[in-house]
mmCIF file of C-alpha atoms and ligand atoms in Angstrom:
data_model
loop_
_atom_site.group_PDB
_atom_site.id
_atom_site.type_symbol
_atom_site.label_atom_id
_atom_site.label_comp_id
_atom_site.label_asym_id
_atom_site.label_seq_id
_atom_site.Cartn_x
_atom_site.Cartn_y
_atom_site.Cartn_z
ATOM 1 C CA MET A 21 -214.997 -67.554 69.109
ATOM 2 C CA PRO A 22 -217.788 -69.911 70.203
ATOM 3 C CA GLN A 23 -220.703 -71.151 67.758
ATOM 4 C CA SER A 24 -223.028 -68.319 69.363
ATOM 5 C CA ARG A 25 -220.937 -65.624 69.625
ATOM 6 C CA LEU A 26 -220.358 -66.177 65.775
ATOM 7 C CA GLY A 27 -224.098 -65.869 65.021
ATOM 8 C CA LEU A 28 -224.674 -63.010 66.393
ATOM 9 C CA ALA A 29 -222.479 -61.309 64.267
ATOM 10 C CA CYS A 30 -223.739 -62.781 60.938
ATOM 11 C CA HIS A 31 -227.034 -61.306 61.654
ATOM 12 C CA ALA A 32 -225.827 -57.925 62.452
ATOM 13 C CA LEU A 33 -223.289 -58.051 59.676
ATOM 14 C CA LEU A 34 -226.465 -59.135 57.048
ATOM 15 C CA ALA A 35 -228.948 -56.422 57.863
ATOM 16 C CA LEU A 36 -226.051 -53.914 56.743
ATOM 17 C CA GLY A 37 -225.171 -57.163 53.380
ATOM 18 C CA LEU A 38 -228.702 -56.289 52.885
ATOM 19 C CA MET A 39 -229.607 -53.027 52.338
ATOM 20 C CA LEU A 40 -226.857 -52.678 50.357
ATOM 21 C CA SER A 41 -226.072 -54.304 46.657
ATOM 22 C CA PRO A 42 -222.685 -54.105 44.661
ATOM 23 C CA ARG A 43 -221.340 -50.800 41.996
ATOM 24 C CA VAL A 44 -219.701 -52.024 39.063
ATOM 25 C CA PHE A 45 -217.886 -50.942 37.392
ATOM 26 C CA ALA A 46 -215.981 -51.165 33.862
ATOM 27 C CA LEU A 47 -211.968 -50.449 32.883
ATOM 28 C CA PRO A 48 -210.718 -51.577 29.505
ATOM 29 C CA ALA A 49 -208.165 -55.264 29.720
ATOM 30 C CA ALA A 50 -205.241 -53.636 29.824
ATOM 31 C CA THR A 51 -206.767 -51.965 33.379
ATOM 32 C CA PRO A 52 -203.638 -52.773 36.581
ATOM 33 C CA ALA A 53 -205.669 -56.045 38.710
ATOM 34 C CA ALA A 54 -208.561 -55.526 36.143
ATOM 35 C CA THR A 55 -209.260 -58.963 37.917
ATOM 36 C CA PRO A 56 -208.729 -59.174 41.419
ATOM 37 C CA PRO A 57 -204.647 -59.855 40.886
ATOM 38 C CA MET A 58 -203.454 -64.030 41.924
ATOM 39 C CA GLY A 59 -200.298 -64.593 43.368
ATOM 40 C CA TRP A 60 -198.477 -65.477 46.574
ATOM 41 C CA ASN A 61 -197.828 -64.149 50.048
ATOM 42 C CA SER A 62 -193.918 -64.785 51.711
ATOM 43 C CA TRP A 63 -195.287 -63.109 54.924
ATOM 44 C CA ASN A 64 -198.057 -66.067 56.094
ATOM 45 C CA TRP A 65 -195.624 -68.731 55.363
ATOM 46 C CA PHE A 66 -192.323 -67.587 55.960
ATOM 47 C CA ALA A 67 -192.601 -64.458 58.179
ATOM 48 C CA ASP A 68 -189.486 -62.655 58.809
ATOM 49 C CA LYS A 69 -187.242 -65.970 57.828
ATOM 50 C CA VAL A 70 -187.883 -65.400 54.127
ATOM 51 C CA THR A 71 -185.196 -65.719 52.127
ATOM 52 C CA ASP A 72 -183.734 -65.519 48.131
ATOM 53 C CA GLN A 73 -184.094 -68.888 47.935
ATOM 54 C CA ASP A 74 -187.154 -69.230 49.473
ATOM 55 C CA VAL A 75 -188.813 -67.081 47.385
ATOM 56 C CA ARG A 76 -186.853 -68.568 44.253
ATOM 57 C CA LYS A 77 -188.224 -72.236 45.628
ATOM 58 C CA ALA A 78 -191.636 -70.384 45.839
ATOM 59 C CA ALA A 79 -191.537 -69.183 41.819
ATOM 60 C CA ASP A 80 -190.262 -73.047 40.741
ATOM 61 C CA LEU A 81 -193.168 -74.898 42.851
ATOM 62 C CA ILE A 82 -196.077 -71.427 41.392
ATOM 63 C CA VAL A 83 -195.278 -73.538 38.184
ATOM 64 C CA THR A 84 -194.899 -77.023 38.503
ATOM 65 C CA SER A 85 -197.977 -76.966 40.845
ATOM 66 C CA GLY A 86 -200.353 -75.783 37.905
ATOM 67 C CA MET A 87 -200.613 -72.145 39.783
ATOM 68 C CA ARG A 88 -199.714 -70.142 37.771
ATOM 69 C CA ALA A 89 -201.525 -71.996 34.966
ATOM 70 C CA ALA A 90 -204.139 -71.314 36.884
ATOM 71 C CA GLY A 91 -204.155 -67.751 37.191
ATOM 72 C CA TYR A 92 -201.388 -66.998 40.383
ATOM 73 C CA VAL A 93 -198.830 -64.584 38.857
ATOM 74 C CA TYR A 94 -197.049 -62.414 41.613
ATOM 75 C CA VAL A 95 -194.665 -63.521 43.447
ATOM 76 C CA ASN A 96 -194.772 -61.062 46.828
ATOM 77 C CA ILE A 97 -192.290 -60.412 49.096
ATOM 78 C CA ASP A 98 -192.854 -59.405 52.224
ATOM 79 C CA ASP A 99 -191.115 -57.640 55.175
ATOM 80 C CA THR A 100 -187.962 -58.205 55.838
ATOM 81 C CA TRP A 101 -186.334 -58.539 53.249
ATOM 82 C CA GLU A 102 -184.670 -54.717 53.519
ATOM 83 C CA GLY A 103 -180.647 -53.680 54.649
ATOM 84 C CA GLU A 104 -179.368 -50.164 54.817
ATOM 85 C CA ARG A 105 -179.526 -47.523 52.707
ATOM 86 C CA ASP A 106 -175.910 -45.865 51.663
ATOM 87 C CA ALA A 107 -174.843 -42.747 52.058
ATOM 88 C CA THR A 108 -176.983 -41.111 48.742
ATOM 89 C CA GLY A 109 -180.036 -43.010 50.427
ATOM 90 C CA VAL A 110 -180.707 -45.647 47.865
ATOM 91 C CA ILE A 111 -182.032 -48.695 50.373
ATOM 92 C CA HIS A 112 -180.157 -51.943 49.612
ATOM 93 C CA PRO A 113 -181.697 -55.499 50.294
ATOM 94 C CA ASN A 114 -180.534 -56.951 53.237
ATOM 95 C CA ALA A 115 -177.856 -60.730 53.657
ATOM 96 C CA LYS A 116 -181.480 -62.187 52.993
ATOM 97 C CA PHE A 117 -182.152 -61.256 49.359
ATOM 98 C CA PRO A 118 -178.132 -60.643 47.667
ATOM 99 C CA ASP A 119 -179.126 -59.489 44.331
ATOM 100 C CA MET A 120 -183.312 -58.599 44.241
ATOM 101 C CA LYS A 121 -182.075 -57.769 40.013
ATOM 102 C CA ALA A 122 -181.056 -60.912 39.869
ATOM 103 C CA LEU A 123 -185.244 -62.679 42.118
ATOM 104 C CA ALA A 124 -186.552 -60.620 38.983
ATOM 105 C CA ASP A 125 -185.366 -61.273 36.362
ATOM 106 C CA TYR A 126 -185.361 -65.240 37.859
ATOM 107 C CA VAL A 127 -188.812 -64.491 38.794
ATOM 108 C CA HIS A 128 -189.440 -63.665 35.397
ATOM 109 C CA SER A 129 -188.185 -66.048 33.387
ATOM 110 C CA ARG A 130 -191.152 -68.371 35.147
ATOM 111 C CA GLY A 131 -193.329 -66.314 33.360
ATOM 112 C CA LEU A 132 -194.410 -64.714 36.668
ATOM 113 C CA LYS A 133 -194.337 -61.211 38.562
ATOM 114 C CA LEU A 134 -192.872 -59.805 41.788
ATOM 115 C CA GLY A 135 -194.120 -57.819 44.722
ATOM 116 C CA ILE A 136 -192.518 -55.869 47.619
ATOM 117 C CA TYR A 137 -193.147 -54.397 50.407
ATOM 118 C CA SER A 138 -192.449 -51.613 52.687
ATOM 119 C CA SER A 139 -194.161 -48.568 54.554
ATOM 120 C CA PRO A 140 -195.155 -45.138 54.027
ATOM 121 C CA GLY A 141 -193.361 -44.919 57.556
ATOM 122 C CA PRO A 142 -189.550 -44.851 57.855
ATOM 123 C CA LEU A 143 -189.645 -47.877 59.916
ATOM 124 C CA THR A 144 -191.656 -50.934 58.759
ATOM 125 C CA CYS A 145 -194.308 -53.148 60.298
ATOM 126 C CA ALA A 146 -191.084 -55.625 61.389
ATOM 127 C CA ASN A 147 -189.580 -52.534 61.886
ATOM 128 C CA PHE A 148 -186.653 -53.095 58.687
ATOM 129 C CA ALA A 149 -185.974 -49.915 57.223
ATOM 130 C CA GLY A 150 -189.538 -47.821 54.958
ATOM 131 C CA SER A 151 -189.934 -45.534 52.374
ATOM 132 C CA TYR A 152 -190.439 -42.028 54.856
ATOM 133 C CA GLY A 153 -188.538 -39.470 52.822
ATOM 134 C CA HIS A 154 -187.185 -42.042 50.016
ATOM 135 C CA GLU A 155 -190.351 -42.411 48.259
ATOM 136 C CA GLN A 156 -189.059 -41.002 44.665
ATOM 137 C CA GLN A 157 -185.473 -43.028 45.247
ATOM 138 C CA ASP A 158 -187.615 -46.104 46.418
ATOM 139 C CA ALA A 159 -189.462 -46.403 43.944
ATOM 140 C CA ALA A 160 -187.015 -45.323 41.383
ATOM 141 C CA THR A 161 -185.661 -48.704 42.361
ATOM 142 C CA TYR A 162 -188.351 -50.875 42.705
ATOM 143 C CA ALA A 163 -188.222 -49.760 39.608
ATOM 144 C CA GLY A 164 -185.538 -50.435 38.167
ATOM 145 C CA TRP A 165 -185.202 -54.112 39.781
ATOM 146 C CA GLY A 166 -187.647 -54.929 37.718
ATOM 147 C CA VAL A 167 -190.736 -55.061 41.144
ATOM 148 C CA ASP A 168 -193.945 -55.058 39.766
ATOM 149 C CA TYR A 169 -196.298 -55.007 42.674
ATOM 150 C CA VAL A 170 -196.098 -53.217 45.814
ATOM 151 C CA LYS A 171 -197.696 -53.558 49.644
ATOM 152 C CA TYR A 172 -197.088 -50.200 51.260
ATOM 153 C CA ASP A 173 -197.660 -51.005 54.972
ATOM 154 C CA LEU A 174 -199.113 -48.382 57.293
ATOM 155 C CA CYS A 175 -196.873 -49.557 60.100
ATOM 156 C CA SER A 176 -194.836 -46.784 62.137
ATOM 157 C CA PHE A 177 -196.165 -43.480 59.262
ATOM 158 C CA ARG A 178 -198.607 -43.374 62.463
ATOM 159 C CA ASP A 179 -195.840 -42.554 64.876
ATOM 160 C CA VAL A 180 -194.359 -40.101 62.558
ATOM 161 C CA LEU A 181 -198.208 -38.327 63.001
ATOM 162 C CA ASP A 182 -197.422 -38.130 66.505
ATOM 163 C CA LYS A 183 -193.677 -37.034 66.630
ATOM 164 C CA ALA A 184 -195.624 -34.132 65.310
ATOM 165 C CA GLY A 185 -198.307 -33.771 67.066
ATOM 166 C CA ILE A 186 -200.947 -34.463 64.543
ATOM 167 C CA THR A 187 -203.768 -35.405 67.182
ATOM 168 C CA ASP A 188 -206.269 -33.889 65.246
ATOM 169 C CA LEU A 189 -207.916 -37.250 63.215
ATOM 170 C CA ASP A 190 -209.582 -35.695 60.132
ATOM 171 C CA GLU A 191 -205.730 -33.961 59.556
ATOM 172 C CA ARG A 192 -204.124 -37.952 60.070
ATOM 173 C CA ASP A 193 -206.318 -39.255 58.195
ATOM 174 C CA ARG A 194 -206.073 -36.651 55.025
ATOM 175 C CA ARG A 195 -201.878 -36.819 56.353
ATOM 176 C CA ILE A 196 -202.166 -40.557 55.871
ATOM 177 C CA ARG A 197 -203.743 -40.365 52.126
ATOM 178 C CA ALA A 198 -201.369 -37.898 51.324
ATOM 179 C CA ALA A 199 -198.820 -40.367 52.348
ATOM 180 C CA TYR A 200 -200.104 -43.189 50.014
ATOM 181 C CA ALA A 201 -200.740 -40.537 46.399
ATOM 182 C CA LYS A 202 -197.537 -39.717 47.890
ATOM 183 C CA MET A 203 -196.298 -43.198 46.882
ATOM 184 C CA HIS A 204 -198.773 -43.875 44.030
ATOM 185 C CA GLU A 205 -196.958 -40.183 42.086
ATOM 186 C CA ALA A 206 -193.796 -41.637 43.536
ATOM 187 C CA ILE A 207 -194.650 -45.581 40.744
ATOM 188 C CA VAL A 208 -196.500 -43.615 37.848
ATOM 189 C CA ALA A 209 -193.509 -41.504 37.623
ATOM 190 C CA THR A 210 -191.365 -44.649 36.981
ATOM 191 C CA GLY A 211 -192.447 -45.649 33.931
ATOM 192 C CA ARG A 212 -192.771 -49.256 35.322
ATOM 193 C CA PRO A 213 -196.679 -50.215 35.777
ATOM 194 C CA MET A 214 -196.613 -51.813 39.182
ATOM 195 C CA VAL A 215 -200.137 -53.250 41.307
ATOM 196 C CA TYR A 216 -199.562 -50.854 43.875
ATOM 197 C CA SER A 217 -201.192 -52.738 47.075
ATOM 198 C CA LEU A 218 -203.226 -50.315 50.096
ATOM 199 C CA CYS A 219 -202.460 -51.457 53.458
ATOM 200 C CA GLN A 220 -203.764 -49.543 56.260
ATOM 201 C CA TYR A 221 -205.611 -52.685 57.694
ATOM 202 C CA GLY A 222 -209.495 -50.788 57.037
ATOM 203 C CA PHE A 223 -209.045 -47.699 58.963
ATOM 204 C CA ASP A 224 -210.418 -44.397 57.504
ATOM 205 C CA SER A 225 -212.805 -46.843 55.258
ATOM 206 C CA VAL A 226 -210.383 -47.114 52.849
ATOM 207 C CA TRP A 227 -212.955 -48.299 50.638
ATOM 208 C CA THR A 228 -214.467 -45.180 49.795
ATOM 209 C CA TRP A 229 -210.468 -43.211 48.656
ATOM 210 C CA GLY A 230 -208.052 -45.768 48.098
ATOM 211 C CA ALA A 231 -208.333 -45.705 44.553
ATOM 212 C CA SER A 232 -208.132 -42.010 44.926
ATOM 213 C CA VAL A 233 -205.041 -42.068 46.125
ATOM 214 C CA GLY A 234 -203.696 -45.442 43.510
ATOM 215 C CA ALA A 235 -204.815 -48.369 45.297
ATOM 216 C CA ASN A 236 -205.265 -51.203 42.673
ATOM 217 C CA LEU A 237 -206.343 -53.425 46.157
ATOM 218 C CA TRP A 238 -206.644 -51.526 50.205
ATOM 219 C CA ARG A 239 -206.541 -53.234 53.067
ATOM 220 C CA THR A 240 -209.990 -53.648 54.565
ATOM 221 C CA THR A 241 -209.102 -55.061 57.799
ATOM 222 C CA GLY A 242 -206.369 -56.325 59.766
ATOM 223 C CA ASP A 243 -204.569 -60.229 59.282
ATOM 224 C CA THR A 244 -206.402 -63.246 58.015
ATOM 225 C CA SER A 245 -205.052 -66.182 60.662
ATOM 226 C CA THR A 246 -205.156 -69.672 60.606
ATOM 227 C CA ASP A 247 -208.214 -70.259 62.766
ATOM 228 C CA TYR A 248 -211.879 -70.659 60.763
ATOM 229 C CA ASP A 249 -214.206 -68.079 62.825
ATOM 230 C CA ARG A 250 -211.697 -65.792 62.015
ATOM 231 C CA ILE A 251 -211.715 -66.132 58.738
ATOM 232 C CA VAL A 252 -215.430 -66.259 58.558
ATOM 233 C CA VAL A 253 -215.765 -62.970 60.817
ATOM 234 C CA ILE A 254 -212.974 -61.673 58.330
ATOM 235 C CA ALA A 255 -215.529 -62.279 55.460
ATOM 236 C CA LEU A 256 -218.348 -61.346 57.151
ATOM 237 C CA THR A 257 -217.033 -58.193 57.736
ATOM 238 C CA GLN A 258 -217.403 -57.712 54.486
ATOM 239 C CA ILE A 259 -220.698 -57.285 53.012
ATOM 240 C CA GLY A 260 -221.035 -54.653 51.466
ATOM 241 C CA LEU A 261 -218.078 -53.515 50.660
ATOM 242 C CA GLY A 262 -218.041 -54.440 46.987
ATOM 243 C CA ARG A 263 -220.173 -51.113 46.076
ATOM 244 C CA TYR A 264 -216.603 -49.608 46.420
ATOM 245 C CA ALA A 265 -214.519 -52.492 44.215
ATOM 246 C CA GLY A 266 -214.084 -53.474 40.588
ATOM 247 C CA PRO A 267 -211.718 -53.950 38.102
ATOM 248 C CA GLY A 268 -208.426 -52.003 38.617
ATOM 249 C CA HIS A 269 -209.929 -51.354 42.243
ATOM 250 C CA TRP A 270 -210.168 -54.298 44.482
ATOM 251 C CA ASN A 271 -211.493 -54.334 48.216
ATOM 252 C CA ASP A 272 -208.624 -56.886 50.099
ATOM 253 C CA PRO A 273 -209.178 -58.746 52.537
ATOM 254 C CA ASP A 274 -205.932 -60.506 53.457
ATOM 255 C CA ILE A 275 -203.597 -63.268 52.071
ATOM 256 C CA LEU A 276 -204.838 -66.381 51.968
ATOM 257 C CA GLU A 277 -204.371 -69.391 54.759
ATOM 258 C CA VAL A 278 -205.417 -72.485 53.033
ATOM 259 C CA GLY A 279 -202.987 -75.123 53.968
ATOM 260 C CA ASN A 280 -201.774 -73.281 56.743
ATOM 261 C CA GLY A 281 -202.415 -74.583 60.189
ATOM 262 C CA LYS A 282 -204.929 -76.413 61.462
ATOM 263 C CA LEU A 283 -208.038 -75.174 58.459
ATOM 264 C CA THR A 284 -209.542 -78.546 57.931
ATOM 265 C CA HIS A 285 -210.416 -79.962 53.998
ATOM 266 C CA ASP A 286 -213.617 -78.383 54.642
ATOM 267 C CA GLU A 287 -212.487 -74.810 56.281
ATOM 268 C CA ASP A 288 -209.951 -74.263 53.648
ATOM 269 C CA GLN A 289 -212.391 -75.260 50.684
ATOM 270 C CA SER A 290 -215.322 -71.898 52.493
ATOM 271 C CA HIS A 291 -212.232 -70.332 53.441
ATOM 272 C CA MET A 292 -211.760 -69.959 49.505
ATOM 273 C CA THR A 293 -215.042 -70.075 48.504
ATOM 274 C CA LEU A 294 -215.252 -66.646 50.652
ATOM 275 C CA TRP A 295 -212.601 -65.068 48.774
ATOM 276 C CA ALA A 296 -214.015 -65.744 45.449
ATOM 277 C CA MET A 297 -217.820 -64.690 46.259
ATOM 278 C CA LEU A 298 -215.821 -61.271 47.568
ATOM 279 C CA ALA A 299 -213.944 -60.938 44.823
ATOM 280 C CA ALA A 300 -210.899 -61.291 46.825
ATOM 281 C CA PRO A 301 -207.503 -60.823 45.944
ATOM 282 C CA LEU A 302 -206.161 -64.898 45.653
ATOM 283 C CA LEU A 303 -202.300 -64.793 47.705
ATOM 284 C CA ALA A 304 -201.549 -67.807 48.620
ATOM 285 C CA GLY A 305 -199.729 -68.130 51.467
ATOM 286 C CA ASN A 306 -198.254 -71.559 52.365
ATOM 287 C CA ASN A 307 -196.142 -73.325 52.328
ATOM 288 C CA LEU A 308 -195.397 -74.238 49.244
ATOM 289 C CA THR A 309 -192.767 -77.077 48.947
ATOM 290 C CA ARG A 310 -194.591 -79.274 51.338
ATOM 291 C CA MET A 311 -198.329 -78.652 49.726
ATOM 292 C CA SER A 312 -200.818 -82.044 49.251
ATOM 293 C CA ASP A 313 -202.778 -82.855 47.016
ATOM 294 C CA ALA A 314 -205.701 -81.567 48.174
ATOM 295 C CA VAL A 315 -204.194 -77.688 49.037
ATOM 296 C CA ARG A 316 -202.736 -77.503 45.675
ATOM 297 C CA ASP A 317 -206.835 -78.948 44.270
ATOM 298 C CA VAL A 318 -208.118 -75.967 46.239
ATOM 299 C CA LEU A 319 -206.368 -73.490 44.804
ATOM 300 C CA THR A 320 -205.768 -74.399 42.107
ATOM 301 C CA ASN A 321 -209.649 -74.854 41.026
ATOM 302 C CA ARG A 322 -210.233 -73.479 37.489
ATOM 303 C CA GLU A 323 -213.744 -73.407 38.209
ATOM 304 C CA VAL A 324 -214.022 -70.869 41.569
ATOM 305 C CA ILE A 325 -210.397 -69.580 40.294
ATOM 306 C CA ALA A 326 -212.979 -68.406 37.665
ATOM 307 C CA ILE A 327 -216.446 -67.110 39.925
ATOM 308 C CA ASP A 328 -213.042 -65.244 41.877
ATOM 309 C CA GLN A 329 -212.240 -63.438 38.538
ATOM 310 C CA ASP A 330 -215.213 -63.094 36.930
ATOM 311 C CA PRO A 331 -214.657 -60.079 35.369
ATOM 312 C CA LEU A 332 -217.919 -58.317 36.271
ATOM 313 C CA GLY A 333 -216.299 -57.640 39.216
ATOM 314 C CA SER A 334 -219.081 -57.720 40.900
ATOM 315 C CA GLN A 335 -219.380 -58.511 44.644
ATOM 316 C CA VAL A 336 -221.299 -60.232 46.747
ATOM 317 C CA ARG A 337 -225.195 -59.888 47.729
ATOM 318 C CA VAL A 338 -226.129 -61.926 51.185
ATOM 319 C CA ILE A 339 -229.214 -63.575 50.446
ATOM 320 C CA ARG A 340 -230.801 -65.253 53.854
ATOM 321 C CA GLN A 341 -229.398 -66.189 56.658
ATOM 322 C CA GLU A 342 -231.170 -69.625 58.840
ATOM 323 C CA GLY A 343 -229.109 -70.327 61.582
ATOM 324 C CA PRO A 344 -225.963 -71.379 60.931
ATOM 325 C CA VAL A 345 -225.786 -71.747 57.048
ATOM 326 C CA LEU A 346 -225.490 -68.234 54.878
ATOM 327 C CA ILE A 347 -226.430 -67.872 51.863
ATOM 328 C CA TRP A 348 -225.045 -66.033 49.261
ATOM 329 C CA SER A 349 -224.269 -64.849 45.560
ATOM 330 C CA ARG A 350 -222.854 -62.517 43.351
ATOM 331 C CA PRO A 351 -224.538 -61.955 38.994
ATOM 332 C CA LEU A 352 -221.376 -63.059 37.130
ATOM 333 C CA ALA A 353 -220.364 -61.833 33.274
ATOM 334 C CA ASP A 354 -222.019 -64.159 31.308
ATOM 335 C CA GLY A 355 -225.084 -63.678 33.082
ATOM 336 C CA SER A 356 -225.445 -66.653 35.465
ATOM 337 C CA LEU A 357 -224.863 -66.503 39.405
ATOM 338 C CA ALA A 358 -223.071 -68.128 41.398
ATOM 339 C CA PHE A 359 -224.569 -69.276 44.788
ATOM 340 C CA ALA A 360 -222.971 -69.938 48.337
ATOM 341 C CA VAL A 361 -224.337 -72.106 51.267
ATOM 342 C CA PHE A 362 -222.222 -71.772 53.653
ATOM 343 C CA ASN A 363 -222.676 -73.608 57.332
ATOM 344 C CA ILE A 364 -220.730 -72.608 59.650
ATOM 345 C CA GLY A 365 -222.055 -74.302 62.657
ATOM 346 C CA THR A 366 -220.409 -77.183 64.583
ATOM 347 C CA ASP A 367 -223.657 -79.940 62.683
ATOM 348 C CA ARG A 368 -224.487 -81.283 59.220
ATOM 349 C CA ALA A 369 -226.768 -78.858 58.122
ATOM 350 C CA SER A 370 -230.079 -80.544 56.242
ATOM 351 C CA LEU A 371 -230.958 -77.221 52.903
ATOM 352 C CA ARG A 372 -234.141 -76.809 52.764
ATOM 353 C CA GLY A 373 -235.435 -74.346 50.171
ATOM 354 C CA LEU A 374 -232.216 -73.765 48.268
ATOM 355 C CA GLN A 375 -234.722 -73.867 44.624
ATOM 356 C CA ARG A 376 -236.055 -71.467 45.951
ATOM 357 C CA ASP A 377 -233.199 -69.306 47.192
ATOM 358 C CA VAL A 378 -231.625 -69.578 44.027
ATOM 359 C CA LEU A 379 -234.465 -68.454 42.064
ATOM 360 C CA GLN A 380 -235.289 -65.974 44.331
ATOM 361 C CA ALA A 381 -231.935 -65.106 43.554
ATOM 362 C CA GLY A 382 -231.901 -64.200 39.976
ATOM 363 C CA ALA A 383 -230.706 -68.128 38.598
ATOM 364 C CA PRO A 384 -231.233 -67.525 34.555
ATOM 365 C CA PRO A 385 -234.872 -69.484 33.784
ATOM 366 C CA GLY A 386 -234.142 -73.165 32.989
ATOM 367 C CA ALA A 387 -230.634 -72.342 34.783
ATOM 368 C CA VAL A 388 -228.263 -75.963 35.182
ATOM 369 C CA ALA A 389 -226.862 -76.335 38.336
ATOM 370 C CA ARG A 390 -222.952 -77.159 38.660
ATOM 371 C CA ASP A 391 -221.420 -78.259 42.218
ATOM 372 C CA LEU A 392 -218.422 -76.874 41.094
ATOM 373 C CA TRP A 393 -216.340 -78.514 44.442
ATOM 374 C CA ALA A 394 -217.303 -81.348 43.195
ATOM 375 C CA GLY A 395 -217.031 -80.639 39.997
ATOM 376 C CA ARG A 396 -220.626 -82.278 38.752
ATOM 377 C CA THR A 397 -223.764 -80.870 37.076
ATOM 378 C CA LEU A 398 -226.954 -81.813 38.621
ATOM 379 C CA LYS A 399 -228.920 -83.897 36.480
ATOM 380 C CA SER A 400 -232.169 -81.322 38.066
ATOM 381 C CA LEU A 401 -232.500 -77.862 40.782
ATOM 382 C CA ARG A 402 -235.204 -80.577 42.805
ATOM 383 C CA ASP A 403 -231.752 -82.143 43.683
ATOM 384 C CA LEU A 404 -230.573 -78.950 45.577
ATOM 385 C CA ASP A 405 -233.134 -79.842 47.818
ATOM 386 C CA GLY A 406 -232.962 -82.600 50.866
ATOM 387 C CA LEU A 407 -227.975 -81.145 49.935
ATOM 388 C CA THR A 408 -226.156 -81.347 53.575
ATOM 389 C CA VAL A 409 -223.447 -79.216 54.001
ATOM 390 C CA PRO A 410 -220.940 -80.795 56.626
ATOM 391 C CA SER A 411 -219.780 -78.036 59.866
ATOM 392 C CA HIS A 412 -217.965 -75.774 58.548
ATOM 393 C CA GLY A 413 -218.422 -76.619 54.728
ATOM 394 C CA VAL A 414 -219.702 -75.034 51.689
ATOM 395 C CA LEU A 415 -221.751 -76.074 48.308
ATOM 396 C CA LEU A 416 -220.440 -73.298 45.175
ATOM 397 C CA LEU A 417 -222.386 -73.876 42.414
ATOM 398 C CA ARG A 418 -222.139 -72.051 39.458
ATOM 399 C CA LEU A 419 -226.700 -71.184 37.799
ATOM 400 C CA LYS A 420 -225.870 -71.141 34.170
ATOM 401 C CA ARG A 421 -228.463 -70.917 30.862
ATOM 402 C CA PRO A 422 -229.451 -73.738 29.609
HETATM 403 C C1 GLA B 503 -198.094 -56.064 58.526
HETATM 404 C C2 GLA B 503 -199.485 -56.447 58.286
HETATM 405 C C3 GLA B 503 -198.449 -58.305 57.404
HETATM 406 C C4 GLA B 503 -197.496 -57.463 57.119
HETATM 407 C C5 GLA B 503 -196.839 -57.123 58.103
HETATM 408 C C6 GLA B 503 -195.331 -57.414 57.896
HETATM 409 O O1 GLA B 503 -199.101 -56.885 60.399
HETATM 410 O O2 GLA B 503 -200.818 -56.477 57.591
HETATM 411 O O3 GLA B 503 -200.134 -58.710 55.683
HETATM 412 O O4 GLA B 503 -197.075 -57.709 55.463
HETATM 413 O O5 GLA B 503 -197.657 -56.683 58.743
HETATM 414 O O6 GLA B 503 -194.695 -57.308 58.525
#
């Protein structure tokens, strides 16, 4: 999308973001997904090619790269693991996944958790077997394997409604919600805790009802891609949704593309910062076998992850937009403030008025500014004026009490 269209989208969404403010939910620490889930998902890189070996290798690399230590825990197998059902209806993995229980044991032995994927329809998005009519059986199978996370993707459930002749939109929405609730109940009945992730691309304002059908996270958008403009547009559509999310139940703008395709280092940092400011799940989607040091550093920056994982679970507040410069803040549990300046334009941007913005955004009195990507503490807030941000780059600050 050319910058002007991106700019227009920003202006429209800015107004919405300024009108709405985050609502915070406080739940016990034992709550599943008390902070946004972190891990890795096979889809963005491997898509339908993913195998048992790829998942084992990913688990190994999550450990050796330092990602596990930084908080990435879930190793999520996305679509295309599914094989045939046997005569009793039990689902079996296909030849790419010879022994799912052994794979789960391996992932667990690395100190990680295993995620799996299915659909409320008879077929998944890639036309493999879905869970329609087999919800309890599938949930029990997952529990038996030792699965810790289920992504449930709408896909062909819409065809079920078409075939049943259900055209009334409200009735279709009601049935979709019921289908999601059904799998939640099936998971609960297994007695095994599993994070429950809804995937229906943000239709029917899922953020208003996702938690009521037991979801710990719900996709709010279509898929991410390795295009910077797409990442920015997705992030902008999240403004105002923070009031529906909080500990235990999160908006999910989809798997990260950090390290994939042609995203530059500045774009990777911006993508990670957008997701951190949105309190979004951090599911890496890159090829870990060929991860550069620079990409690893973006994914494992502890101070940036701490913004994403802040226990308050509040989401972004839009401070202002000036041309291609977007200024966002996010209050944090210890009274400090996350403050991000994105330059979505094509030229380097000189920043003006940031001291005033920081104070207006609610920085604690006498705040000390830590530049999280540079890993340095500014001597004084006066140093903020005169800073520049490269095209598609970001400045991310944590403003702490002195
Ligand atoms: C949909 C989802 C993706 C992925 C694929 C798998 O497109 O949005 O995240 O799960 O299906 O087929």
